[in-house]
XYZ file of C-alpha atoms in Angstrom:
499
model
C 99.285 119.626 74.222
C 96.741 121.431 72.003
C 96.622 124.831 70.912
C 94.520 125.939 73.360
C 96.444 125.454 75.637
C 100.088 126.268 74.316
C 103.371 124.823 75.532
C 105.361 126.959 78.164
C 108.743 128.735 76.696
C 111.565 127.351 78.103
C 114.160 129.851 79.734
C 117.724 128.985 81.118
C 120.307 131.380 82.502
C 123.910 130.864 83.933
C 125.485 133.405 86.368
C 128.971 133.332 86.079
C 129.900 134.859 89.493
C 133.071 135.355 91.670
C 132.228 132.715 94.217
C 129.533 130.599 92.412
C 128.092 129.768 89.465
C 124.560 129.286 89.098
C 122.323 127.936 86.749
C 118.619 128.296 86.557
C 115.720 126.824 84.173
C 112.535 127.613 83.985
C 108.897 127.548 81.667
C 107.418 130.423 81.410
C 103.488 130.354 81.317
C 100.535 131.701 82.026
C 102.965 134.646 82.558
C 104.763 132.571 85.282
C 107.681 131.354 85.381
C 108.443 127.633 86.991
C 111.346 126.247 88.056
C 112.646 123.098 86.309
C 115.930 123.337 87.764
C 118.042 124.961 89.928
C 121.670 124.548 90.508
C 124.618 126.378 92.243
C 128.401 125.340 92.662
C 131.153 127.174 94.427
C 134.109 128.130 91.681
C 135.494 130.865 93.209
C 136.761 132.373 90.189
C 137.875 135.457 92.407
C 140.439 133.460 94.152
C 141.938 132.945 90.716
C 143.088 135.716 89.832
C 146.673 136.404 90.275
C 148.516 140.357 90.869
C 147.934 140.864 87.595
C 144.690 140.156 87.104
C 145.048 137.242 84.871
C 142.751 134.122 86.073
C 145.010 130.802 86.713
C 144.998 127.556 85.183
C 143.077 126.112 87.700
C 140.172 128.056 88.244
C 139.930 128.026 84.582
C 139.207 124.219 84.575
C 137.089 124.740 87.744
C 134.823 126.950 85.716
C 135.220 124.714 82.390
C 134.109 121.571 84.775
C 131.167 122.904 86.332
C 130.155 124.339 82.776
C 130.588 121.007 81.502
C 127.918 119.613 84.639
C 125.283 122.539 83.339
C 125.512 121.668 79.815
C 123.073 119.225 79.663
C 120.319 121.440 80.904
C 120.536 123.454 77.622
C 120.054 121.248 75.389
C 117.807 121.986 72.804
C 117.242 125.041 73.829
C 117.228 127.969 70.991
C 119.762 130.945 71.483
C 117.384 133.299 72.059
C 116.257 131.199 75.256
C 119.535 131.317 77.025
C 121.361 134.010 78.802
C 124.863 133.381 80.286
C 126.422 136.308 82.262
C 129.586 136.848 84.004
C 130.012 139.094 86.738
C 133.119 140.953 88.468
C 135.965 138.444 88.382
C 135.002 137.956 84.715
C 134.640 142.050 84.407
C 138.315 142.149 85.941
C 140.556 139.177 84.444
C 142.521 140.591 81.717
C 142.656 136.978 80.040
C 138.853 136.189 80.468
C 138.717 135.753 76.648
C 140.584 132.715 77.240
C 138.211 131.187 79.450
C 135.269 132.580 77.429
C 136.278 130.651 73.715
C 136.910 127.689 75.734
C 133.159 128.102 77.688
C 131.125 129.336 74.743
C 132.201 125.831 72.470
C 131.755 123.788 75.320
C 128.373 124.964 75.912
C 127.416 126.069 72.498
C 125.896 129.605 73.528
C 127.680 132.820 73.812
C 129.021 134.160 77.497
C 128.117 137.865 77.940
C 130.217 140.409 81.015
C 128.037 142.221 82.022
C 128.869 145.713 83.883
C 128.559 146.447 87.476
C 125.604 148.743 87.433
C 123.467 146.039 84.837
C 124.594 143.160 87.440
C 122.877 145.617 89.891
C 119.811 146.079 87.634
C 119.060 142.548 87.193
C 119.487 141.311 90.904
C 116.904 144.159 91.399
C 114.540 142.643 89.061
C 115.318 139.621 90.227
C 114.626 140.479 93.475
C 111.678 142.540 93.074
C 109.473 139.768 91.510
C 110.438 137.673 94.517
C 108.825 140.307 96.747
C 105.881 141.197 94.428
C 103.718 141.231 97.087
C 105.444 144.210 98.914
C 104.766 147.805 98.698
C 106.722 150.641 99.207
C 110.547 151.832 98.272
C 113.110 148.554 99.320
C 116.706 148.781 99.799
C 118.275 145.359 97.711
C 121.973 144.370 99.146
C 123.364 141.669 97.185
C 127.031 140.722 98.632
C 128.889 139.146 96.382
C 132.360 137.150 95.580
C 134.124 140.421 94.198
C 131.418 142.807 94.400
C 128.645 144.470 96.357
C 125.411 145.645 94.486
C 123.075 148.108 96.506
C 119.723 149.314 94.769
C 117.261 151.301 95.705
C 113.579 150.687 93.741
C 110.199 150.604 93.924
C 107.595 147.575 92.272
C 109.742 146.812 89.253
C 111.626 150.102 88.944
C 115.194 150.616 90.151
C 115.744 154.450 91.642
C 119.614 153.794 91.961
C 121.708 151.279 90.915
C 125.312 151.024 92.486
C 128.455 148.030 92.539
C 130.914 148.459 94.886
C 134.786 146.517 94.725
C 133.992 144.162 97.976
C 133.303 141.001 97.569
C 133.479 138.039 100.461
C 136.666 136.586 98.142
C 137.976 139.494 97.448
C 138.064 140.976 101.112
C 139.214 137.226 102.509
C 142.510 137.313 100.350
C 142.710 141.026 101.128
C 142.291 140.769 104.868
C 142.490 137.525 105.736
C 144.934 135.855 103.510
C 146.968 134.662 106.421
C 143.717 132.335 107.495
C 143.502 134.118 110.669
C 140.466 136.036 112.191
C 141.586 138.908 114.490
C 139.646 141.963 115.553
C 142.208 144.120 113.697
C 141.511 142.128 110.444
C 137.822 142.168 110.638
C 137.905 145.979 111.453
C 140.351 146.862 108.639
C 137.789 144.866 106.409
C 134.830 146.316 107.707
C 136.476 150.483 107.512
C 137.410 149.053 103.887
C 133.543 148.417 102.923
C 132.882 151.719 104.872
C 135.044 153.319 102.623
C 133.972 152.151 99.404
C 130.685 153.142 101.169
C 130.898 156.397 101.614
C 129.958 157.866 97.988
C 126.692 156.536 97.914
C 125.553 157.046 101.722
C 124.381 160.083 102.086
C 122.496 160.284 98.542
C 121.447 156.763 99.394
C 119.953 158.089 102.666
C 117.910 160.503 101.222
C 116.043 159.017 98.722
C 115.169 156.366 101.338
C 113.349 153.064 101.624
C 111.003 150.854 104.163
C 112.357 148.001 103.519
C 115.828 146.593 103.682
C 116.529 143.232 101.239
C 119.094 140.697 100.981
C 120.038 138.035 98.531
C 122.175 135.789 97.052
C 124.755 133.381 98.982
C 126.584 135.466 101.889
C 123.221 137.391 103.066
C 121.314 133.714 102.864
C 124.051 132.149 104.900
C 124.065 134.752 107.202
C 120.594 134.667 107.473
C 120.572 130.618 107.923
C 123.205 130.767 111.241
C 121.278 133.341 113.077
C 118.043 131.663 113.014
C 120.260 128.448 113.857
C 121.286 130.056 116.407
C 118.091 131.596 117.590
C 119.383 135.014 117.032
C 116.566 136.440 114.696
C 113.517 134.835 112.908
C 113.739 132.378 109.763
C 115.243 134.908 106.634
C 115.737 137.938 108.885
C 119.035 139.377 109.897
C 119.468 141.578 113.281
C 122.137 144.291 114.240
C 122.598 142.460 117.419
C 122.694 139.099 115.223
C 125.353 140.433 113.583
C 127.037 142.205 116.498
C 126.947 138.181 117.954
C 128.133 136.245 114.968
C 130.784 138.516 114.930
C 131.714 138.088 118.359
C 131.411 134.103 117.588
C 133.768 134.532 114.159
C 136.558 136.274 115.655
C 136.436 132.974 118.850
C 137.118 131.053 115.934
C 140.528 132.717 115.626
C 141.522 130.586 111.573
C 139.619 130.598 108.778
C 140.017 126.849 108.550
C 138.344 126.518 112.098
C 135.002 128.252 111.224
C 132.234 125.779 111.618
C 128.343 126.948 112.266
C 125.464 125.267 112.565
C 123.697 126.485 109.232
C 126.772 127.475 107.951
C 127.537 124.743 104.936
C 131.260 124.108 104.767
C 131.708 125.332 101.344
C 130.967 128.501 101.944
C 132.795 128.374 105.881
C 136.616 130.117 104.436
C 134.769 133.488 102.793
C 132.409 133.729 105.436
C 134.031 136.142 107.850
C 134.745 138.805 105.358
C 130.962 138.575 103.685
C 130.249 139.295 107.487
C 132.312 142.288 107.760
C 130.480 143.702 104.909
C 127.361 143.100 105.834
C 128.391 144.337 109.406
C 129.785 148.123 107.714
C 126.239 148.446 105.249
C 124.659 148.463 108.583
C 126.659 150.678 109.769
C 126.668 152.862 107.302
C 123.064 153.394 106.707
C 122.079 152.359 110.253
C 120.225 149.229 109.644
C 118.822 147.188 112.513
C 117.165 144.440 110.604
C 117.430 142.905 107.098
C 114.807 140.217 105.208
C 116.583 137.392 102.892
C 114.663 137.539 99.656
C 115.502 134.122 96.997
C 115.438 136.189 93.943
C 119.056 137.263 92.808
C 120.802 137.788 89.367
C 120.041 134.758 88.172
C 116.223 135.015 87.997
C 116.657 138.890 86.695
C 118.131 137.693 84.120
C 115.312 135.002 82.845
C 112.611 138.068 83.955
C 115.078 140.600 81.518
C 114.854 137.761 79.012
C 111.425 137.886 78.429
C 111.339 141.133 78.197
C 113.222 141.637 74.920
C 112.149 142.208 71.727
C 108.833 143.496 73.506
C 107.577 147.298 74.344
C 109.333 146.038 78.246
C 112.530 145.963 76.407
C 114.530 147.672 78.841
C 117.414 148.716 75.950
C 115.269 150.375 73.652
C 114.274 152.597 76.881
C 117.766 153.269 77.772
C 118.797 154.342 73.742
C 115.855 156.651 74.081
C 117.058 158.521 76.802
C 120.375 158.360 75.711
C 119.096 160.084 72.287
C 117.259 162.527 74.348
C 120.035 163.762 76.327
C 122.213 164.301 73.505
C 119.439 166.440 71.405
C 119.588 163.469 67.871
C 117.708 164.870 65.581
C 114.627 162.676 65.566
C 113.875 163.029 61.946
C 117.141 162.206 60.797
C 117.410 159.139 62.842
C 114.372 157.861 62.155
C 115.079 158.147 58.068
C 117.955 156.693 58.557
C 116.195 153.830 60.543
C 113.555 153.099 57.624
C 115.839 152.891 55.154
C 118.449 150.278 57.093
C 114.710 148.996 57.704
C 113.389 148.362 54.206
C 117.402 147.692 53.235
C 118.073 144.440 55.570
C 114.576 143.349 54.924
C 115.977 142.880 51.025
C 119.128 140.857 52.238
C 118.343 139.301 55.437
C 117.468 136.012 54.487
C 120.792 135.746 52.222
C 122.853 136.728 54.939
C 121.396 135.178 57.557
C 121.013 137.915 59.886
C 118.874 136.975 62.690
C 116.108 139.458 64.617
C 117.967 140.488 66.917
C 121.125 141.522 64.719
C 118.251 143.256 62.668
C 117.078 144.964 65.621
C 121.075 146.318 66.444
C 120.636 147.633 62.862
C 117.731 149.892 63.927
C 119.634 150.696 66.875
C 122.662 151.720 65.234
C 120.414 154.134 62.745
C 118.726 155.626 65.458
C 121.680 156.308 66.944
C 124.483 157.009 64.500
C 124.942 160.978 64.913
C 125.133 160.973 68.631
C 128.527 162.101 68.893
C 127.789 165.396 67.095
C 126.807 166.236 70.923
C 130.325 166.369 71.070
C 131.902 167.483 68.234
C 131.688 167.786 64.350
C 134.807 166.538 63.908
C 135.275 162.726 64.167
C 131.792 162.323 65.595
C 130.893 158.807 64.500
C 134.305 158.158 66.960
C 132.267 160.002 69.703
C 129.259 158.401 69.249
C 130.862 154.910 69.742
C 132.948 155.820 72.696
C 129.299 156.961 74.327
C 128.005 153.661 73.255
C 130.458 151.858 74.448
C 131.676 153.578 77.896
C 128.117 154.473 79.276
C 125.973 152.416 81.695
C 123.194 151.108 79.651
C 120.581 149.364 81.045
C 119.601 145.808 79.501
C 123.183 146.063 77.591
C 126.088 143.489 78.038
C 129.985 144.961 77.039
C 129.966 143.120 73.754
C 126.292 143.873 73.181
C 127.591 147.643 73.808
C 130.809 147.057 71.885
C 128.615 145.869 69.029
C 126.475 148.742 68.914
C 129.627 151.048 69.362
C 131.406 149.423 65.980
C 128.053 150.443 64.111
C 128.153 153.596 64.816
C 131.663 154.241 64.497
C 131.749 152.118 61.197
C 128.911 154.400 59.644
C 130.739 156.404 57.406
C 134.491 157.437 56.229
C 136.906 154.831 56.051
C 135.602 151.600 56.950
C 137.221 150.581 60.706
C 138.616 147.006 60.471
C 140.466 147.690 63.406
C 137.490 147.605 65.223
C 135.729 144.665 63.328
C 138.553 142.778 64.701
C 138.540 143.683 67.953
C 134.656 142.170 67.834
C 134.269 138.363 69.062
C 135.148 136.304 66.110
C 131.876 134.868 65.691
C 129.954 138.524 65.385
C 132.556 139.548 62.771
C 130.897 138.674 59.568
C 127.680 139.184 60.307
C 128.207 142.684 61.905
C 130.303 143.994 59.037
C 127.478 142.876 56.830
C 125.121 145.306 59.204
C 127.834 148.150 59.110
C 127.836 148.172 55.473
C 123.776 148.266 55.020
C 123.967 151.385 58.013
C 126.570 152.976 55.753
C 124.289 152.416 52.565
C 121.086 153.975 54.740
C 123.343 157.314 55.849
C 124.337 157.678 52.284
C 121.334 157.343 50.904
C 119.575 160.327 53.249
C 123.321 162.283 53.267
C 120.770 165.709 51.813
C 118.323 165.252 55.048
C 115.102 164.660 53.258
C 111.968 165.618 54.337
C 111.022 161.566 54.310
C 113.396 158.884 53.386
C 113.798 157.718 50.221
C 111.333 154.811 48.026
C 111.950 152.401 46.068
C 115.846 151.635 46.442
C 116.013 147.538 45.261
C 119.296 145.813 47.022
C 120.265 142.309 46.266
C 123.033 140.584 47.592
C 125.303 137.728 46.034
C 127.875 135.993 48.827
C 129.658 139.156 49.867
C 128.236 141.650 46.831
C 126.118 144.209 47.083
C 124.150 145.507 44.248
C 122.200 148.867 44.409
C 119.361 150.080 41.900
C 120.566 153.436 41.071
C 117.049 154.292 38.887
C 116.145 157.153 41.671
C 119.332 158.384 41.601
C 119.802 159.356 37.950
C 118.493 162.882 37.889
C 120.473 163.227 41.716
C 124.001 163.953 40.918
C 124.882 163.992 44.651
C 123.059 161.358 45.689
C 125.149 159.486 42.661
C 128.647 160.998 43.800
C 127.982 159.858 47.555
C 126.785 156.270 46.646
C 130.298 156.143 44.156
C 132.135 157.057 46.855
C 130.501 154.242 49.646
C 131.592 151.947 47.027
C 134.755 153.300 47.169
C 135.420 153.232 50.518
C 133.629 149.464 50.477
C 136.465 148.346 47.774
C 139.545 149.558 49.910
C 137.853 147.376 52.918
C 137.802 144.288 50.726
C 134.296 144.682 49.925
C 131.872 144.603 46.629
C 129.342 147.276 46.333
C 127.966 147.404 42.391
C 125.890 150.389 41.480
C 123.447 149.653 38.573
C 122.475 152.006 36.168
């Protein structure tokens, strides 16, 4: 292909969900994106995991095997092309880091959990680029294996993001773990959704929408038996569809005996209670129709993708606000920023620290005195509880646990406590990044007007060595950068200050 006319990025991106895993490629060109592949398989991780929330041996290998059948589509394919996510099963299973080192070397690319509001972002986006062609404010329902994510947006921008704990697996062991359908089981499931409904209703209500979406498996089955059954048009759901296929689920009487035309078998034993929650959504915000739209998580996340590392990069907008909120001081951030700037700029290449690790850098500067919101006291330990507990859009858990070690690793004693508790493969390269942020706070520790020129870093293996020419005539600039290295030595680190 010749340059004028440049060859499409390839994208690929797993969801990792309760019920199903999917997998999606696509090129992106021409500011398109176009499908190369699309797959989806039943796992029901959900149904794995035990009273304690501790996923079984066998869904394990269920979710190792179908990994194993995607593998071959990402092939080749550079790290910053993929995007694996796991959803609420993954969010809940206290031994998911089991599953994850096993997943991330058979597929050679790193698994991110993602929380329930992000899922809820993404099958927005996802969503909304489906239904481009649609104007006004649209209500997205996306039912899921162990969770229910309801937006409200308009175009491309979400108004309110909320996951809710039902999920068609989790409601079918909850409520109909005996295999049989009964009206008192499908009413105890559907006052359960109403329930977890109830929060968001009336808030929900007013803000409003036109339009009321589906997607993903449960609304697209649902969708698929009425028109089967000539109960509402092709993708379009009906109260009195609903109120029917209910009627027709509970004839059935087991779990084992549900059978519909449109209905693939697969999907036949968690059917009943993704009805009962679709059945209570319309109930609670008086629905009478719904439109299936094809764009879910999965295609949010390849959409999200592209976005970062651009001015769309939804994180960079959600640090902003966040440094907004809690008053930073602007100048002092940004100082702090150049330096770790013109620092890892000196080193990168040694160490091996990729853009987007660079880019966590800048982050973490920006960001490093946000706990003072709080309190004086301890705040870099504020600042990374904020970082790490709040809902950030465009963020994973470990890409928020990342950020949150940065900040909290800034100055004092360095936290290998918290290094540890990092995935093993971030370890090295984040302390690395911890120790340049601690370098750039020390080196601004007075609050300068602008930050300061001219500091030459080299690094050799694990050593750091620091020009201290502009320091000479700055006594405390000289006692703080003595006592980084200090603080570097008792971590196991080398930080050499030339004279």
């Amino acid at each position: 292909m010749s340059s004028r006319y440049p060859a499409p990025r390839r994208l690929a991106a797993i969801d990792l969900g309760s019920n199903s895993f999917h997998l999606l490629v696509a090129n992106h060109y021409a500011g398109q994106l176009q499908v190369v592949a699309k797959l989806g398989e039943k796992v029901q991780l959900a149904a794995g995991l035990d009273e304690d929330e501790r996923l079984d041996d066998d869904a394990m290998q269920r979710a190792l095997d179908c990994l194993e059948r995607f593998a071959p589509y990402l092939s080749g394919l550079a790290a910053s092309d993929v995007r694996i996510v796991g959803t609420n099963a993954l969010r809940a299973a206290r031994n998911r880091q089991a599953l994850i080192d096993r997943a991330e070397a058979l597929i050679g690319h790193p698994i991110e959990i993602i929380a329930g509001r992000e899922e809820a972002r993404l099958i927005y986006l996802g969503a909304a680029h489906a239904l481009a062609e649609v104007h006004g404010r649209r209500l997205i329902v996306d039912i899921g294996g162990g969770s229910t994510e309801l937006i409200i947006g308009e175009r491309f921008e979400p108004l309110a993001l909320e996951s809710l704990h039902m999920g068609c697996v989790a409601y079918t062991q909850r409520f109909f773990a005996n295999g049989d359908i009964s009206e008192k089981a499908f009413r105890a499931a559907e006052l359960a959704a109403l329930s977890e409904l109830a929060n968001i209703r009336r808030p929900y209500q007013e803000l409003g929408w036109q339009d009321p979406v589906g997607s993903s498996g449960t609304i697209k089955a649902i969708a698929a038996v009425q028109a089967a059954s000539g109960d509402a048009p092709e993708g379009m759901i009906t109260r009195q569809g609903l109120k029917n296929l209910r009627g027709r689920l509970l004839k059935c009487k087991k779990l084992d005996k549900v059978a519909m035309e449109g209905l693939k078998s697969d999907r036949a034993r968690v059917f009943p209670a993704g009805v009962a929650i679709l059945c209570a959504i319309f109930e609670a915000f008086d629905l009478e129709r719904m439109r299936y739209s094809d764009g879910a998580l999965r295609e949010g996340v390849l959409y999200d993708l592209l976005g970062r590392n651009t001015t769309e990069d939804s994180r960079a907008a959600a640090l902003l606000t966040l440094r907004r909120r809690f008053d930073v001081d602007a100048r002092q951030a940004n100082n702090v920023r150049a330096t770790a700037d013109h620092l890892v700029t000196q080193v990168a290449d040694h160490w091996s620290l990729s853009q987007e690790q660079c880019q966590f850098l800048a982050w973490g500067a920006e960001l490093h005195e946000i706990g003072l919101a709080i309190s004086h006291s301890q705040f870099h330990r504020h600042g990374a509880y904020l970082l790490e507990n709040s809902d950030l859009a465009g963020f994973s858990r470990p890409e928020q646990q990342a950020l949150a070690f940065l900040v909290r690793a800034h100055r004092r004693k360095f936290p290998g406590k918290e290094l540890d508790a990092l995935p093993a493969a971030a370890r090295t390269a984040y302390a690395r990044l911890a120790r340049l942020l601690r370098l750039a706070v020390a080196l601004n520790h007075s609050r300068p007007e602008q930050p300061p020129r001219d500091v030459t870093l080299r690094a050799d293996g694990e050593t750091l060595y620091v020009d201290l020419d502009q320091a000479s005539d700055q006594p405390l600039l000289s006692a703080d950068l003595e006592q980084e290295a200090l603080y570097q030595r008792n971590a196991g680190f080398r930080l050499e200050l030339s004279r």
